[in-house]
Coordinates of C-alpha atoms in Angstrom, one line a residue:
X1 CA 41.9 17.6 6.5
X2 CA 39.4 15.1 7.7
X3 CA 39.6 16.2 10.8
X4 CA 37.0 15.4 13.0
X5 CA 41.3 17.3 15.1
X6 CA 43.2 19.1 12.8
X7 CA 41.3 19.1 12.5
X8 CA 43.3 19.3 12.8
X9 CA 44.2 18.7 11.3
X10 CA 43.5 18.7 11.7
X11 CA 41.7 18.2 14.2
X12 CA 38.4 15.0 15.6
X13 CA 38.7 11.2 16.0
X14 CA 41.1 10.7 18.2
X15 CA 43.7 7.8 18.1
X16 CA 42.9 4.2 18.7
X17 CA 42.7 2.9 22.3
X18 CA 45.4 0.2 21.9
X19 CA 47.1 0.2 25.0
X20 CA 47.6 -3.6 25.1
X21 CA 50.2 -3.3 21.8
X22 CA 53.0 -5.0 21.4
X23 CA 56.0 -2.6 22.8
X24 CA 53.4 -0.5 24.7
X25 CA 53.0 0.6 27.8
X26 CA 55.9 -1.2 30.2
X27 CA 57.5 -2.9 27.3
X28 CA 58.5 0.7 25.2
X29 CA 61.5 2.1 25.1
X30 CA 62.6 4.8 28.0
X31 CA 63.4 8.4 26.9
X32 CA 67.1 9.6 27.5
X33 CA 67.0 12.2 30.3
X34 CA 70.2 13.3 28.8
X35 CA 70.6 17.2 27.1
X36 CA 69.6 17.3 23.0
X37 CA 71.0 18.4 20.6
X38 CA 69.3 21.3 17.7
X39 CA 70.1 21.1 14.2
X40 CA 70.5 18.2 12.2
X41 CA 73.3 15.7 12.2
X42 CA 76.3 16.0 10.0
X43 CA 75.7 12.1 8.5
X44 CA 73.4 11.6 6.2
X45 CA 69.9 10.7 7.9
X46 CA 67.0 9.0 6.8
X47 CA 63.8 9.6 8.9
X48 CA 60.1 8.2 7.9
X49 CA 57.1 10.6 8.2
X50 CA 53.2 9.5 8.5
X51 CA 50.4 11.2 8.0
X52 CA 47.1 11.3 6.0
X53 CA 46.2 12.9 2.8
X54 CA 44.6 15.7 4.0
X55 CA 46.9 16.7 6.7
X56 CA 49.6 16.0 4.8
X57 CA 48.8 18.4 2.2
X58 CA 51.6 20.9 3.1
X59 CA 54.2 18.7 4.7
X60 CA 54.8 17.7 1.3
X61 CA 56.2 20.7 -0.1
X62 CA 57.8 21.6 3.8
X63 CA 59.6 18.3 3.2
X64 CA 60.9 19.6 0.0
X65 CA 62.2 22.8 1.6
X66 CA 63.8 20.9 4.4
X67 CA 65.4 18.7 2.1
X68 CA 66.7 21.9 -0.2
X69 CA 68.4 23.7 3.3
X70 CA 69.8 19.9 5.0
X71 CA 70.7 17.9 1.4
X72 CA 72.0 15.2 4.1
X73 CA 68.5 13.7 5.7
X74 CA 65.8 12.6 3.5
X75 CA 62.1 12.8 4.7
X76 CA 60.4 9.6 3.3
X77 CA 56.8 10.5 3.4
X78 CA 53.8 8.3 3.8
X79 CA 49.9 9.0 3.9
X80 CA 47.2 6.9 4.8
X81 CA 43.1 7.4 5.1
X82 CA 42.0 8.9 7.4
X83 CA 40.0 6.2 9.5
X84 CA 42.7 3.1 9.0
X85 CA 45.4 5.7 10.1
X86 CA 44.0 6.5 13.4
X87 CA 43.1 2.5 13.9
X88 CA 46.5 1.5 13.4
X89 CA 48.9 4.3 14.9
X90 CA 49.4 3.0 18.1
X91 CA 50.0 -0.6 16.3
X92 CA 52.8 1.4 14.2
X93 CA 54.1 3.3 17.0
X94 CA 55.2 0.0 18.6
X95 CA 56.5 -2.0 16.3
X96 CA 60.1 -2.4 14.8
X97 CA 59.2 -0.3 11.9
X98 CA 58.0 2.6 13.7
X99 CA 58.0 6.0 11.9
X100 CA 60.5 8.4 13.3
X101 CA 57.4 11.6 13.1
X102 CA 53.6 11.0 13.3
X103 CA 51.2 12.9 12.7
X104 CA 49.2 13.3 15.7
X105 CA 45.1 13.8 15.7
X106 CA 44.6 13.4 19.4
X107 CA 47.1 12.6 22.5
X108 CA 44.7 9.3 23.0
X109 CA 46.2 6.9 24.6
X110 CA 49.7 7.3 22.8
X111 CA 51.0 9.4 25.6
X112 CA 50.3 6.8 28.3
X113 CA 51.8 4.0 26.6
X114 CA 54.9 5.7 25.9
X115 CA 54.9 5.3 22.2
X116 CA 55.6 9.0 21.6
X117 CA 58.4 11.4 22.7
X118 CA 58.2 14.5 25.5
X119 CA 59.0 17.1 23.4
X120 CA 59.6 19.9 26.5
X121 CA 63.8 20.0 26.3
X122 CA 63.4 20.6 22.4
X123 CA 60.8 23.0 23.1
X124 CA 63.2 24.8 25.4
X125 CA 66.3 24.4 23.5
X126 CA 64.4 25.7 20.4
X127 CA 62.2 28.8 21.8
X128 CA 58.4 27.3 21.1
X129 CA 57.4 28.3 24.0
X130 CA 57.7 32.0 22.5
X131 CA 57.4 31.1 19.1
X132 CA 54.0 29.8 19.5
X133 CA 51.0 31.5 21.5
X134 CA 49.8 29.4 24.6
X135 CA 47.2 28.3 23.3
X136 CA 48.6 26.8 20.3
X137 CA 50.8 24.7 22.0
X138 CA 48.6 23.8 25.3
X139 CA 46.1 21.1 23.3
X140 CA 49.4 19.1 23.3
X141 CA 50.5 19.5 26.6
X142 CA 49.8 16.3 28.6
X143 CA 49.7 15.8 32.8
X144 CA 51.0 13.4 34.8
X145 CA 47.8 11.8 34.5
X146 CA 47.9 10.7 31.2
X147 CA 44.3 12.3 29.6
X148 CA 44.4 15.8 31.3
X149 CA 45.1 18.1 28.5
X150 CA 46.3 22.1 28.9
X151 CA 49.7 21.7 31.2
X152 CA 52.2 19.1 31.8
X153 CA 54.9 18.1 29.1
X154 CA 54.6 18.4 25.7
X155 CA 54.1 16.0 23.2
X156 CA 53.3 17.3 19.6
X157 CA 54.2 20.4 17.7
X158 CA 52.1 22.4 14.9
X159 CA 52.3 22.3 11.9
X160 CA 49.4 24.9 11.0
X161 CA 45.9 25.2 12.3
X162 CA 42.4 24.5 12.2
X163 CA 39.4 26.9 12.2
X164 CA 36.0 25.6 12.2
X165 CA 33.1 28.3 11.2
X166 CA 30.2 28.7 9.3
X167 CA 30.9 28.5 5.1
X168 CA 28.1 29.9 3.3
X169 CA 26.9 30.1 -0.6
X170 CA 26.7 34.2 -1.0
X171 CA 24.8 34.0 -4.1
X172 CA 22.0 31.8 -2.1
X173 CA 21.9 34.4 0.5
X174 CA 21.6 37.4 -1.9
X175 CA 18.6 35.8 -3.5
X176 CA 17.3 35.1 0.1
X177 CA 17.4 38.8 1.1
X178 CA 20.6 37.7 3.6
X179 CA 22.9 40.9 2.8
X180 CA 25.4 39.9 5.2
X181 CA 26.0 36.7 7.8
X182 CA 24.1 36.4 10.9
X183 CA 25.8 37.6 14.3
X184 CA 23.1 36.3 16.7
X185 CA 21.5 32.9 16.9
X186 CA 18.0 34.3 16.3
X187 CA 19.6 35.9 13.0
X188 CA 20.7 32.2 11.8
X189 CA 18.0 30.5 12.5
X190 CA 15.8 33.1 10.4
X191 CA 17.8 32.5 7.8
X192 CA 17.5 28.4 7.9
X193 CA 14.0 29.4 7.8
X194 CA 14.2 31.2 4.5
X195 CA 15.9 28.6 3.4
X196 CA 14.0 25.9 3.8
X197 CA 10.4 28.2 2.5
X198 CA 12.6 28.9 -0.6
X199 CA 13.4 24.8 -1.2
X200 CA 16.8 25.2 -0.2
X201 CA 19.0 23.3 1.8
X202 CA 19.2 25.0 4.7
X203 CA 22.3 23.6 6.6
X204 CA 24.4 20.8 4.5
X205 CA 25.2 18.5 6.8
X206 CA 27.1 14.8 6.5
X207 CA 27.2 12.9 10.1
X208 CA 28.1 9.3 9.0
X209 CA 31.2 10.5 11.4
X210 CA 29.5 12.6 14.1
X211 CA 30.1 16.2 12.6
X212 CA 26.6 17.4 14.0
X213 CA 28.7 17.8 17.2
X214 CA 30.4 20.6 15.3
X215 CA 27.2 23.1 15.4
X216 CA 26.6 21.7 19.1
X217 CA 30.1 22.9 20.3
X218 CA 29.9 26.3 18.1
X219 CA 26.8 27.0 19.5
X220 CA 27.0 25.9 22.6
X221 CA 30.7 28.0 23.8
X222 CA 29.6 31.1 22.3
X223 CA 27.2 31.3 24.5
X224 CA 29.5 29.6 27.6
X225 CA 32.5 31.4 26.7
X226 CA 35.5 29.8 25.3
X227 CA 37.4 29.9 28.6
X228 CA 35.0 27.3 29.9
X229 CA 34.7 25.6 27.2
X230 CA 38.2 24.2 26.8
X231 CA 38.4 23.7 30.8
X232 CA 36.0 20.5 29.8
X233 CA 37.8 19.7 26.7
X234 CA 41.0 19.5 28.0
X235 CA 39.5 17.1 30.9
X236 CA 40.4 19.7 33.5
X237 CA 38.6 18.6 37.2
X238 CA 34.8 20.4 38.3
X239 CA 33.8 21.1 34.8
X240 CA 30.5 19.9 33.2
X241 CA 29.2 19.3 29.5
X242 CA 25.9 20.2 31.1
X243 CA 25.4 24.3 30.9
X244 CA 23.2 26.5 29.7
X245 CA 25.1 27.0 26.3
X246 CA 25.1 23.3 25.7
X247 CA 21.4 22.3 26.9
X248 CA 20.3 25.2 24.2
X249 CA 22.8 24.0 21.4
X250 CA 21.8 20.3 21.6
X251 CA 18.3 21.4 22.0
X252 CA 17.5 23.7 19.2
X253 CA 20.4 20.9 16.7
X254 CA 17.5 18.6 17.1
X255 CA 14.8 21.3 16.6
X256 CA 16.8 21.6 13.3
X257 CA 16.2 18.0 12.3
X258 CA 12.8 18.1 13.1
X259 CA 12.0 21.3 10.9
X260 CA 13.8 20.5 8.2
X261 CA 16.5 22.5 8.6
X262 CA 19.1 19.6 7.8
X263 CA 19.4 16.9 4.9
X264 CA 17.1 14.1 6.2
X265 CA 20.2 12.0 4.7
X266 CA 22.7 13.2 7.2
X267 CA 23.3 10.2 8.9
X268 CA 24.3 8.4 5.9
X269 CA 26.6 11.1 4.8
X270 CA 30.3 11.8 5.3
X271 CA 31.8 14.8 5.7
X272 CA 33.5 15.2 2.4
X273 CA 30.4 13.9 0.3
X274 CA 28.5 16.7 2.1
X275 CA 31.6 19.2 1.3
X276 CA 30.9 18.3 -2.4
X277 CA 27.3 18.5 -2.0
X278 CA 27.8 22.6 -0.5
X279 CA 30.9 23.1 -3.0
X280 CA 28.3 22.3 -5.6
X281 CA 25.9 24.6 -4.8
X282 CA 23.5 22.1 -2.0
X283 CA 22.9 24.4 0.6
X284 CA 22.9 28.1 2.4
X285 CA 25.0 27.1 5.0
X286 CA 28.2 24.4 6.3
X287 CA 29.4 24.0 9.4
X288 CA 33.6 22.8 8.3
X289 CA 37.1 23.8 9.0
X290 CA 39.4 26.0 6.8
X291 CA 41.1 22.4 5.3
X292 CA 37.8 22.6 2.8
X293 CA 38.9 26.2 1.7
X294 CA 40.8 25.3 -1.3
X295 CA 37.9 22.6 -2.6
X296 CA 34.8 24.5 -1.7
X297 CA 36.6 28.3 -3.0
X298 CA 37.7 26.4 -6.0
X299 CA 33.6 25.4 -6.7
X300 CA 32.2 28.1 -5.8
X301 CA 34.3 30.8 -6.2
X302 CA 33.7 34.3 -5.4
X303 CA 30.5 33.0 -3.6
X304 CA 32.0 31.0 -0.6
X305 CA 32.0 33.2 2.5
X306 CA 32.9 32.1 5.6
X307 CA 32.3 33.6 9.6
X308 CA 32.6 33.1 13.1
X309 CA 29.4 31.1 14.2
X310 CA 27.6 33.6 15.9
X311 CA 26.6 34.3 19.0
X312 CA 27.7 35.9 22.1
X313 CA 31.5 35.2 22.1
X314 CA 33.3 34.8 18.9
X315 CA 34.5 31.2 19.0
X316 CA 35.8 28.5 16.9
X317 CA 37.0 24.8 17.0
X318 CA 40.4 24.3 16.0
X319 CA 43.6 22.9 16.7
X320 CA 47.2 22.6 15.5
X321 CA 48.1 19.8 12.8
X322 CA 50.4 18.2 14.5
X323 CA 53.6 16.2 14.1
X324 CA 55.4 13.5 17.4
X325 CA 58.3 11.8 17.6
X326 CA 58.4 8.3 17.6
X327 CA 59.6 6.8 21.4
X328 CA 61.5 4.7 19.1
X329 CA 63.2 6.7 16.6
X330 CA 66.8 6.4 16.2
X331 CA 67.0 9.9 15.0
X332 CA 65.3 12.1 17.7
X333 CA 67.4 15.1 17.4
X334 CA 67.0 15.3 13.1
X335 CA 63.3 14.8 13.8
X336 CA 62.9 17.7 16.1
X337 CA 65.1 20.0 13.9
X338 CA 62.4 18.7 11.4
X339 CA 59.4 20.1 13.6
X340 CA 61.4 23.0 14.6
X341 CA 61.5 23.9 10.5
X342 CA 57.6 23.8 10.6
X343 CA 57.0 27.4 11.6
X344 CA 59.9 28.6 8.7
X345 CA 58.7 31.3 6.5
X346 CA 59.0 28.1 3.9
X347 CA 56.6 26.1 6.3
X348 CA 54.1 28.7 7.1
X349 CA 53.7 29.6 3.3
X350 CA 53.1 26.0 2.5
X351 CA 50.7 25.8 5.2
X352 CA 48.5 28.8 4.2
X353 CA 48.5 27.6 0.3
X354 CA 46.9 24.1 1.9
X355 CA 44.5 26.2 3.7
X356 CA 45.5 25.9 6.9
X357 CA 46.5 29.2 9.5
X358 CA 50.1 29.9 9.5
X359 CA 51.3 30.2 13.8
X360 CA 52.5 33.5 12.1
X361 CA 49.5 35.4 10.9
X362 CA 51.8 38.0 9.1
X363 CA 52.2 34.8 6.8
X364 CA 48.5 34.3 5.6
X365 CA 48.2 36.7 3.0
X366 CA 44.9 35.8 1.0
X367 CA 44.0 36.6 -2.3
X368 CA 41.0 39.3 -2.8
X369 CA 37.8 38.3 -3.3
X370 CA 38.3 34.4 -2.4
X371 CA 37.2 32.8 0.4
X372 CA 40.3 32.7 2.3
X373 CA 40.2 36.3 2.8
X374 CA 37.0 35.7 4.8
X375 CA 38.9 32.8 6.8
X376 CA 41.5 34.9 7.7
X377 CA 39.3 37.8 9.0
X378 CA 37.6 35.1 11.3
X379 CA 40.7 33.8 12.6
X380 CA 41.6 37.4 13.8
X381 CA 38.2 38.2 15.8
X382 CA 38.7 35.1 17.2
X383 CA 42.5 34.8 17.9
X384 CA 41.9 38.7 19.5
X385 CA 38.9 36.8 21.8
X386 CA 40.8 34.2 23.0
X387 CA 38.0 32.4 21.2
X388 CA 39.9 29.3 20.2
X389 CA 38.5 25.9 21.5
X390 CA 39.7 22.2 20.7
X391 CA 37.8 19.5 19.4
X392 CA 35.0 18.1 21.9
X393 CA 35.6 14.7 20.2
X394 CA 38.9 14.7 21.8
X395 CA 38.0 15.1 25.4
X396 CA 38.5 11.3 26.0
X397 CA 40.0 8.4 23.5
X398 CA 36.6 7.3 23.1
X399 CA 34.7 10.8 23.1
X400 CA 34.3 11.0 19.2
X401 CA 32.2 7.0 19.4
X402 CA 30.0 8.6 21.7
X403 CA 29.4 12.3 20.1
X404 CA 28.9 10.3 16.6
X405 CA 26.3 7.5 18.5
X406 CA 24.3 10.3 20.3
X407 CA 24.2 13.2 17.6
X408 CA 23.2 10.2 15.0
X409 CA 20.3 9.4 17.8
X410 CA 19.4 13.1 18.4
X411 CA 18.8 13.3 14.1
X412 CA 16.7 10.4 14.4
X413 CA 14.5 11.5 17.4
X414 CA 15.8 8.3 19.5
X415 CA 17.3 10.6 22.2
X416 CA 16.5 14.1 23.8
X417 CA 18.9 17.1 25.1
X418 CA 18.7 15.6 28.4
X419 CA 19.9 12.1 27.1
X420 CA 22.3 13.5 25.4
X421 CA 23.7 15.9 27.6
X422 CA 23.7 12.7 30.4
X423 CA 25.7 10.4 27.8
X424 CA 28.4 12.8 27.0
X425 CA 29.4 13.8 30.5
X426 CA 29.2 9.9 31.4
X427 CA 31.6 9.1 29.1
X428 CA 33.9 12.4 30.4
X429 CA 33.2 11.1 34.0
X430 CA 34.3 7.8 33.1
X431 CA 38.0 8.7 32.2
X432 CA 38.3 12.4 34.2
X433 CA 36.5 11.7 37.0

């Protein structure tokens, strides 16, 4: 997944501020306050799923196994890149030809202009309220407001999650005397260090799209907490981007630049030319989410490792791949029973297999000695923390602009922490107040 969500999906950029759309806002449909139905319809039902490549991944063979149990609806799936999907969404979601499910990267400004459906009476009538942990389902829950994330109705559901942590090249690391992977900052920076002495490439890095806010974040809740940390991200009243954790994190990211520590052609890089650059052996460590596994474990093998980044609290970035309903589907209660099918045992195998974290985590079973085994372990120590933190690039529809502009700055040496640190709570301010 090129999610700068999952992710998420998952997941990173968020959706395309086009509230002015044709059908939005005032002009879309109203939902039926009426009772729905679960289970799919007894007539045969065609329903049109988007999404992009990488997210999509599993929801091809999920599709298959919802087609083999309900031979009477038919899934048409479509994908899309990653950057002229998010741009045109909202343009989709409005029109005549709407999809009936979309994947969803970020709540953006699709929840205020109505172009996707409250999911709440499904998510009663089905049981996701058990099935999935609070926090699994909360980066989805919209208020009354519109942009304030963690409570309120619901408006996506997952379709297997994201886990952003620390890959590394073991073989790199036993030649550099690194026996196993730091658990304090001071541990991780010594080891950039020996890196960089031993002509290495310390931390691969491509921030064409902003993922230098990725360390920032990491670094800067596991020193906050995670608790705190979402507070902010989910736009929640009284909280700040300026802390402690975060003034040290953006501070010592562009001590990294300066010493070296990163590829001096980060800002020209995307992430997945700097995922083959690590896969192929360019660097000690990679700041990425579990939707690499499969390509960087299939390069490197039985040297890809992968941990929580360290520091005080054991954190991580992630979020749910996540799947709406159209406002405008004709088809509301097959598309549910759709979503519904996405935590099946089916589902949850597929999801694991495209190296994404099952909601059930009886269901992601790694094989030895690969890389996924490592993923796994991670997502327990921080799943039993609490640790799990959504996407900073989400915190507003425009969020992701600003994190790419100032990180690309803060490599260059055009602004400082303070700068930075003023920018990103600006643009907060700007839509929670």
């Amino acid at each position: 997944m090129k999610l700068r969500t999952m992710l998420a999906g998952t997941v990173f950029v968020v959706l395309s501020a086009t509230s002015c759309a044709p059908g939005a806002g005032s002009d879309a449909p109203a939902e039926s306050t009426g009772p729905v139905k679960t289970g799919v319809p007894k007539e045969n039902v065609t329903l049109r799923l988007v999404s992009t490549p990488e997210s999509g991944a599993a929801v091809k063979t999920i599709i298959e196994a919802f087609e083999a149990k309900h031979p009477n609806v038919r899934v048409k799936y479509q994908d899309t890149n990653y950057d002229d999907y998010n741009k045109s969404l909202n343009l989709s979601l409005s029109s005549d030809q709407s999809p009936d499910i979309a994947l969803l990267n970020s709540v953006g400004t699709t929840v205020k202009d109505r172009l996707v459906r409250d999911l709440s009476p499904y998510a009663k009538a089905y049981g996701w309220n058990t099935t999935y942990a609070s926090t699994q389902l909360n980066q989805w829950r919209v208020a009354a407001d519109g942009s304030t994330l963690g409570k309120g109705k619901l408006y996506a559901a997952p379709a297997g999650f994201s886990l952003v942590g620390v890959y590394y090249n073991k073989a790199k690391a036993a030649e550099l005397g690194i026996s196993k992977p730091p658990t304090t900052i001071e541990e991780f920076e010594a080891a950039l260090a020996k890196a960089k002495k031993a002509g290495e490439t310390p931390l691969q890095l491509g921030n064409a799209e902003g993922h230098a806010s990725f360390p920032i974040q990491l670094a800067g809740q596991s020193a906050d907490g995670a608790e705190a940390a979402a507070k902010w991200t989910f736009g929640q009243k009284g909280t700040t981007f300026d802390t402690a954790g975060n003034r040290a994190a953006v501070t010592k990211v562009g001590e990294w630049a300066k010493k070296g520590y990163l590829p001096k052609s980060a800002n020209g890089t995307d992430l997945q030319t700097a995922t083959d650059k690590f896969s192929k052996g360019e660097g000690l460590f990679f700041v990425d989410g579990n939707w690499d596994a499969a390509k960087i474990g299939a390069k490197l093998g039985k040297d890809a490792g992968f941990f929580t980044f360290p520091g005080e609290h054991a954190t991580a970035i992630g979020t749910s791949v996540a799947y709406a309903v159209s406002s405008r589907s004709e088809h509301p209660d097959a598309a549910a029973a759709f979503l519904d099918f996405l935590h099946s045992p089916e589902a949850s195998a597929a999801q694991f297999k495209a190296g994404f974290m099952p909601a059930d985590i009886k269901a992601a079973k790694p094989e030895k000695g690969t890389v996924m085994t490592d993923i796994v372990a991670a997502w327990a120590e921080v799943n039993a923390e609490n640790g799990l933190v959504g996407f900073n690039n989400n915190a507003t529809a425009t969020m992701n602009d600003k994190l790419t502009a100032g990180t690309q700055e803060l490599l260059a040496g055009k602004t400082d922490t303070a700068g930075f640190i003023k920018a990103v709570q600006d643009e907060w301010a700007a839509t929670h107040g």
